Coordinates of C-alpha atoms in Angstrom, one line a residue:
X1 CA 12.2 10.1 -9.9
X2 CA 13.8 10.8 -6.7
X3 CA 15.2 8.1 -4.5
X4 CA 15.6 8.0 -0.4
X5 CA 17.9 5.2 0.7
X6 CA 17.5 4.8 4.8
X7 CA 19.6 2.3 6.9
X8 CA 17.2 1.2 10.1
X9 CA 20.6 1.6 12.6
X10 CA 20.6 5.5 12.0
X11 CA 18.9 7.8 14.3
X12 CA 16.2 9.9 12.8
X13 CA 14.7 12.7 15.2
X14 CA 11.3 12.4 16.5
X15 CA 8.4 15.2 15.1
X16 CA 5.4 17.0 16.9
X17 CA 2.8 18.6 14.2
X18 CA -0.8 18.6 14.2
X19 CA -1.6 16.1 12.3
X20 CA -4.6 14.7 10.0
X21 CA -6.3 11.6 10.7
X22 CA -4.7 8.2 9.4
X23 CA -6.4 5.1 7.7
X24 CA -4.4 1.6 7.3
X25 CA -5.8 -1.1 4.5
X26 CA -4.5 -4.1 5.0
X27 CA -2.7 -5.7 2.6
X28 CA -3.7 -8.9 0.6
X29 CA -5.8 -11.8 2.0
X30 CA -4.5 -10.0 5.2
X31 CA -7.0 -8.5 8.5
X32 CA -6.7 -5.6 10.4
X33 CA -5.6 -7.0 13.5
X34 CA -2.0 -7.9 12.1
X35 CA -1.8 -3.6 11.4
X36 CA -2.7 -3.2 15.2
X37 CA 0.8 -2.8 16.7
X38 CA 0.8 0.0 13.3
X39 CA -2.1 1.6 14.6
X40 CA -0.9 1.6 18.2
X41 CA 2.4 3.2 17.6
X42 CA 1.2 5.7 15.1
X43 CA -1.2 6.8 17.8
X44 CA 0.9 7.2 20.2
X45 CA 2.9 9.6 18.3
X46 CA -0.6 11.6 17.9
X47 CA -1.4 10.4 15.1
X48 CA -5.4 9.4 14.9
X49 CA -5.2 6.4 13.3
X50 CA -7.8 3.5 12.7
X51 CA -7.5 0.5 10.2
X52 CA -10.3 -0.6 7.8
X53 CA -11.8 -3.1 9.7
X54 CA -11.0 -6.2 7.2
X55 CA -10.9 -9.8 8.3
X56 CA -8.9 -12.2 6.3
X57 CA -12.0 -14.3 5.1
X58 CA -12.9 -10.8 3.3
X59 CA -10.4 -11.3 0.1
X60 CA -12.2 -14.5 -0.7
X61 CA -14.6 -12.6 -3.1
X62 CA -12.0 -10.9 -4.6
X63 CA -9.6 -14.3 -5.4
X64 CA -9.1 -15.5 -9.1
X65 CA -8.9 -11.9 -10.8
X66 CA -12.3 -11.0 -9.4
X67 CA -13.1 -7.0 -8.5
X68 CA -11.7 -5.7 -5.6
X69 CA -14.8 -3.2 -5.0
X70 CA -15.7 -4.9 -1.6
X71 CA -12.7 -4.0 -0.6
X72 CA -12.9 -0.3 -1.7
X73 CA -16.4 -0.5 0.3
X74 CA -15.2 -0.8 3.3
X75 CA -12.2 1.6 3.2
X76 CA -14.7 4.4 1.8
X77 CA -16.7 3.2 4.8
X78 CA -13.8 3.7 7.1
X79 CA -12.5 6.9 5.3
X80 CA -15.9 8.5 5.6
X81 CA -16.5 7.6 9.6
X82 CA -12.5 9.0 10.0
X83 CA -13.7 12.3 8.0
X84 CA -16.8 12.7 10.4
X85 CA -15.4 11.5 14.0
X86 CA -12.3 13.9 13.7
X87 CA -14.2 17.2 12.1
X88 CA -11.8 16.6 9.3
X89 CA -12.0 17.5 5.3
X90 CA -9.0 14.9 4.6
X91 CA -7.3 12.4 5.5
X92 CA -3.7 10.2 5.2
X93 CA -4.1 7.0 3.6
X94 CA -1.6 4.3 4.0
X95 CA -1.8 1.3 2.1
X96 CA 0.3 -2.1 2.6
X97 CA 1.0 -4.3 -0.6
X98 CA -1.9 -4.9 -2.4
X99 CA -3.9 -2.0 -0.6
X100 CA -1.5 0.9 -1.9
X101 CA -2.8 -0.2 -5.4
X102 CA -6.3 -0.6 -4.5
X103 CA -5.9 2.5 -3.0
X104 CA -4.9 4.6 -6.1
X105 CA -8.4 3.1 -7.5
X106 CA -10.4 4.2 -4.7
X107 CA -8.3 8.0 -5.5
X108 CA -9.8 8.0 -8.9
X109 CA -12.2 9.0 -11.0
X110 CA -13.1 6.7 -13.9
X111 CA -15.7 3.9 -13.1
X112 CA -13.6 0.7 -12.0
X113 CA -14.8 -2.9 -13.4
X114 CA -13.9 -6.3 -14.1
X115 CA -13.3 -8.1 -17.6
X116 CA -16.3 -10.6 -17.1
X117 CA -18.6 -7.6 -16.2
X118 CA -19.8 -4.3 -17.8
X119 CA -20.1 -2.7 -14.1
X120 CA -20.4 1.7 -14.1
X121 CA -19.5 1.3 -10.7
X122 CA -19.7 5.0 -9.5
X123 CA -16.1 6.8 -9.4
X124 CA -14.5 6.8 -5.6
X125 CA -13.0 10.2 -6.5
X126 CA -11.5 9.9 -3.1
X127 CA -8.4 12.1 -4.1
X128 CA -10.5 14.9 -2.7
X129 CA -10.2 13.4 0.4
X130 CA -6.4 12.3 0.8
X131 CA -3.5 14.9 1.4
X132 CA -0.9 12.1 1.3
X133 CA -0.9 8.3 0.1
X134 CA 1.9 6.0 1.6
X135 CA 2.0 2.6 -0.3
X136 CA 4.3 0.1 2.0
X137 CA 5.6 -2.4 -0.2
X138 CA 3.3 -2.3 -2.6
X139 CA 3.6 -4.2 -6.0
X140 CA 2.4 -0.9 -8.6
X141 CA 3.1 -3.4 -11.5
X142 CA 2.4 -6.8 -11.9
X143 CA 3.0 -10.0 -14.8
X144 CA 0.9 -12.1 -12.5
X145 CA -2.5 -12.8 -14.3
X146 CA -5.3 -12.8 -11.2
X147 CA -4.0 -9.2 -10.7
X148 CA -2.7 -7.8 -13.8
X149 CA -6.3 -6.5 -15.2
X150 CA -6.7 -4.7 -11.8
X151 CA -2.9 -3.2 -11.8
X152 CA -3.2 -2.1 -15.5
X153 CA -6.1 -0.4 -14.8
X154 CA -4.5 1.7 -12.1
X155 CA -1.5 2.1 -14.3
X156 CA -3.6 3.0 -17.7
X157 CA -5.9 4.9 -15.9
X158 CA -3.7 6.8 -13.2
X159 CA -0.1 6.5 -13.8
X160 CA 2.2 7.9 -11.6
X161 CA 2.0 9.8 -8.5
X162 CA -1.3 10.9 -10.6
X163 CA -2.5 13.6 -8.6
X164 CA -0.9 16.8 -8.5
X165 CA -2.8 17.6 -4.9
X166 CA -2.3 14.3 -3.5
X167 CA 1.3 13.5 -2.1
X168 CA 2.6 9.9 -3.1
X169 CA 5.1 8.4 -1.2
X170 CA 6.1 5.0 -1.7
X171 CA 8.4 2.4 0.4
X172 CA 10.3 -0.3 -0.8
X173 CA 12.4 -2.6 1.0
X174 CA 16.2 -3.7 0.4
X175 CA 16.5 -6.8 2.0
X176 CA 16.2 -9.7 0.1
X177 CA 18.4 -10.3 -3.2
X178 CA 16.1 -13.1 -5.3
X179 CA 18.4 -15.9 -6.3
X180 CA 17.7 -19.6 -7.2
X181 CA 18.7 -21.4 -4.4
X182 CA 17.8 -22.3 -0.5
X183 CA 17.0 -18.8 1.0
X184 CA 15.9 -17.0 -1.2
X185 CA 14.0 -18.8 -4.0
X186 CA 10.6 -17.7 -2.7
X187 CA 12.0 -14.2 -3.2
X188 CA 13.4 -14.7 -7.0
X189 CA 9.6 -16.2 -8.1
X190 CA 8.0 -13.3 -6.6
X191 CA 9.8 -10.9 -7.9
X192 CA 10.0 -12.7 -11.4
X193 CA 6.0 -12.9 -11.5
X194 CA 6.1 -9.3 -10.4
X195 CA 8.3 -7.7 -12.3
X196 CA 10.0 -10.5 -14.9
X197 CA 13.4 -10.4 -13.3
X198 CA 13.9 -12.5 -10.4
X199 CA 17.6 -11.3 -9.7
X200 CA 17.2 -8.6 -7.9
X201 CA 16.5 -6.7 -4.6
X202 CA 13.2 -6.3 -2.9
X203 CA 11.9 -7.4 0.8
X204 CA 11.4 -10.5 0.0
X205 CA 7.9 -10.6 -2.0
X206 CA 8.2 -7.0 -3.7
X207 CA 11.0 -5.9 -6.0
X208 CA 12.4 -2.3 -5.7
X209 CA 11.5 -1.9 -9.2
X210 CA 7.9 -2.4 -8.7
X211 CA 7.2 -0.7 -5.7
X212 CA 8.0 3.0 -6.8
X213 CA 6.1 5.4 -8.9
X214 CA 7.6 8.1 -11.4
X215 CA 7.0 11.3 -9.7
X216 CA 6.4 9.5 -6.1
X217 CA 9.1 10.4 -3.1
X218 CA 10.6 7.0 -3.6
X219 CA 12.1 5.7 -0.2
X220 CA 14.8 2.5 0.2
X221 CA 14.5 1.0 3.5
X222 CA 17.3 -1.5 4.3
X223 CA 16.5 -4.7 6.3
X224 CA 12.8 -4.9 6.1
X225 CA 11.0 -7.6 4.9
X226 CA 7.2 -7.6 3.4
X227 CA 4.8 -8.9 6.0
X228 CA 3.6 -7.9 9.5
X229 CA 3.6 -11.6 9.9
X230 CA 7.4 -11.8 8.6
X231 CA 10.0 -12.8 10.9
X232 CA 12.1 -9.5 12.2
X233 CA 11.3 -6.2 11.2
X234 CA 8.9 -4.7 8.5
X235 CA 7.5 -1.8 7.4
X236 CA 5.3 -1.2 10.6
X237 CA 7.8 -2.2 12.9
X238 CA 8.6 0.5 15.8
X239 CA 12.3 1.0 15.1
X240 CA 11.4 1.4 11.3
X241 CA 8.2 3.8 11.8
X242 CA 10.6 6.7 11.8
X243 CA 11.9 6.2 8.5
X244 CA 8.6 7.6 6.5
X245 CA 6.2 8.7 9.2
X246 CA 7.4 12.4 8.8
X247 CA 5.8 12.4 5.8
X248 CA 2.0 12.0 7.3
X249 CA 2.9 15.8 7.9

């Protein structure tokens, strides 16, 4: 597993390629409209980009453990209308917390379900459609119960960067070192629920730990913390953008 480590105060040189088209899903209980200065600047580099249009109100079917499959409705909705607008046969995907993993369902093949339900949802097979997957953030392993069934699912059924055709790329932030006290006890739950260890480094809500995948290009990013909505910078933010937006290539 390979390991990028990127400090936001260096210079990285700006790119001009012809690029596919780009879908944003939003992260957990979040809407698209807090992925619109995303959107915006990835577009302004050339980058066709849209976000699947979610509103927060839109997780509440999927709280206490429940499927995430209206979720992974409206990003094959958005993935498909991408496909046709832009006369393309794939796209990039880029998926912020909770949407990198529901993302890596919506790649595969084998029919996705809940415990309560024997549901042979058809397979998304979407990894026909993707040429690269960027998870921001995003917890790939969980201890916390609403969403363990979903993540070891994913884990069981794809681990990895799972896809030989697909390219997985996964950020994680270095900014927050979990510790019990003022400051940073919100960080050391998180990361305990996530990963079992609470003393350790993540951006803020994600540990390191979690948020890579064997066989993934596995990026660092100092100084970035979780949220759109975070104070300061995160992974969306303009001056950050730089870091892994080469890789949309």
């Amino acid at each position: 597993m390979s390991i990028l480590k990127f400090v936001p105060s260096l210079l990285v040189p700006s790119f001009s390629l012809l690029m596919l088209p780009t879908v944003i899903l939003p992260g957990y209980l979040e809407g698209a409209i807090a992925y619109r200065e995303l959107e915006q600047s990835l577009q302004q580099q050339g980058l066709p980009t849209v976000t699947v249009p979610l509103r927060r109100r839109d997780w509440l079917v999927t709280l206490g453990g429940k499927p995430v499959t209206p979720i992974l409705q409206q990003l094959d909705r958005t993935v498909k209308q991408a496909l046709e607008q832009y006369n393309a046969s794939r796209i990039n995907l880029i998926g912020h917390s909770a949407g990198g993993w529901i993302s890596r369902i919506y790649l595969g093949d084998k029919p996705y379900s809940s415990l309560a339900q024997v549901d042979l949802t058809t397979p998304w097979q979407a990894h026909q459609y993707v040429a690269t997957l960027i998870t921001l953030g995003t917890p790939h392993t969980s201890l916390e119960r609403w969403t363990r069934w979903s993540l070891d699912f994913v884990n069981h059924n794809y681990p990895g960067a799972f896809y030989p055709h697909v390219r997985y790329v996964c950020v994680a932030g270095k900014t927050i070192f979990g510790q019990r006290r003022r400051g940073s006890w919100l960080a050391y739950s998180s990361y305990q629920l996530t990963c079992g260890q609470g003393n350790c480094w993540g951006d803020g809500i994600t540990p390191i730990v979690a948020a890579h995948l064997d066989g993934a290009e596995n990026l660092i990013i100092e100084g970035v913390n979780h949220s759109p909505r975070s104070p300061g910078l995160w992974y969306g933010s303009p001056s950050i953008l730089p870091f892994w937006v080469t890789y949309l290539a």
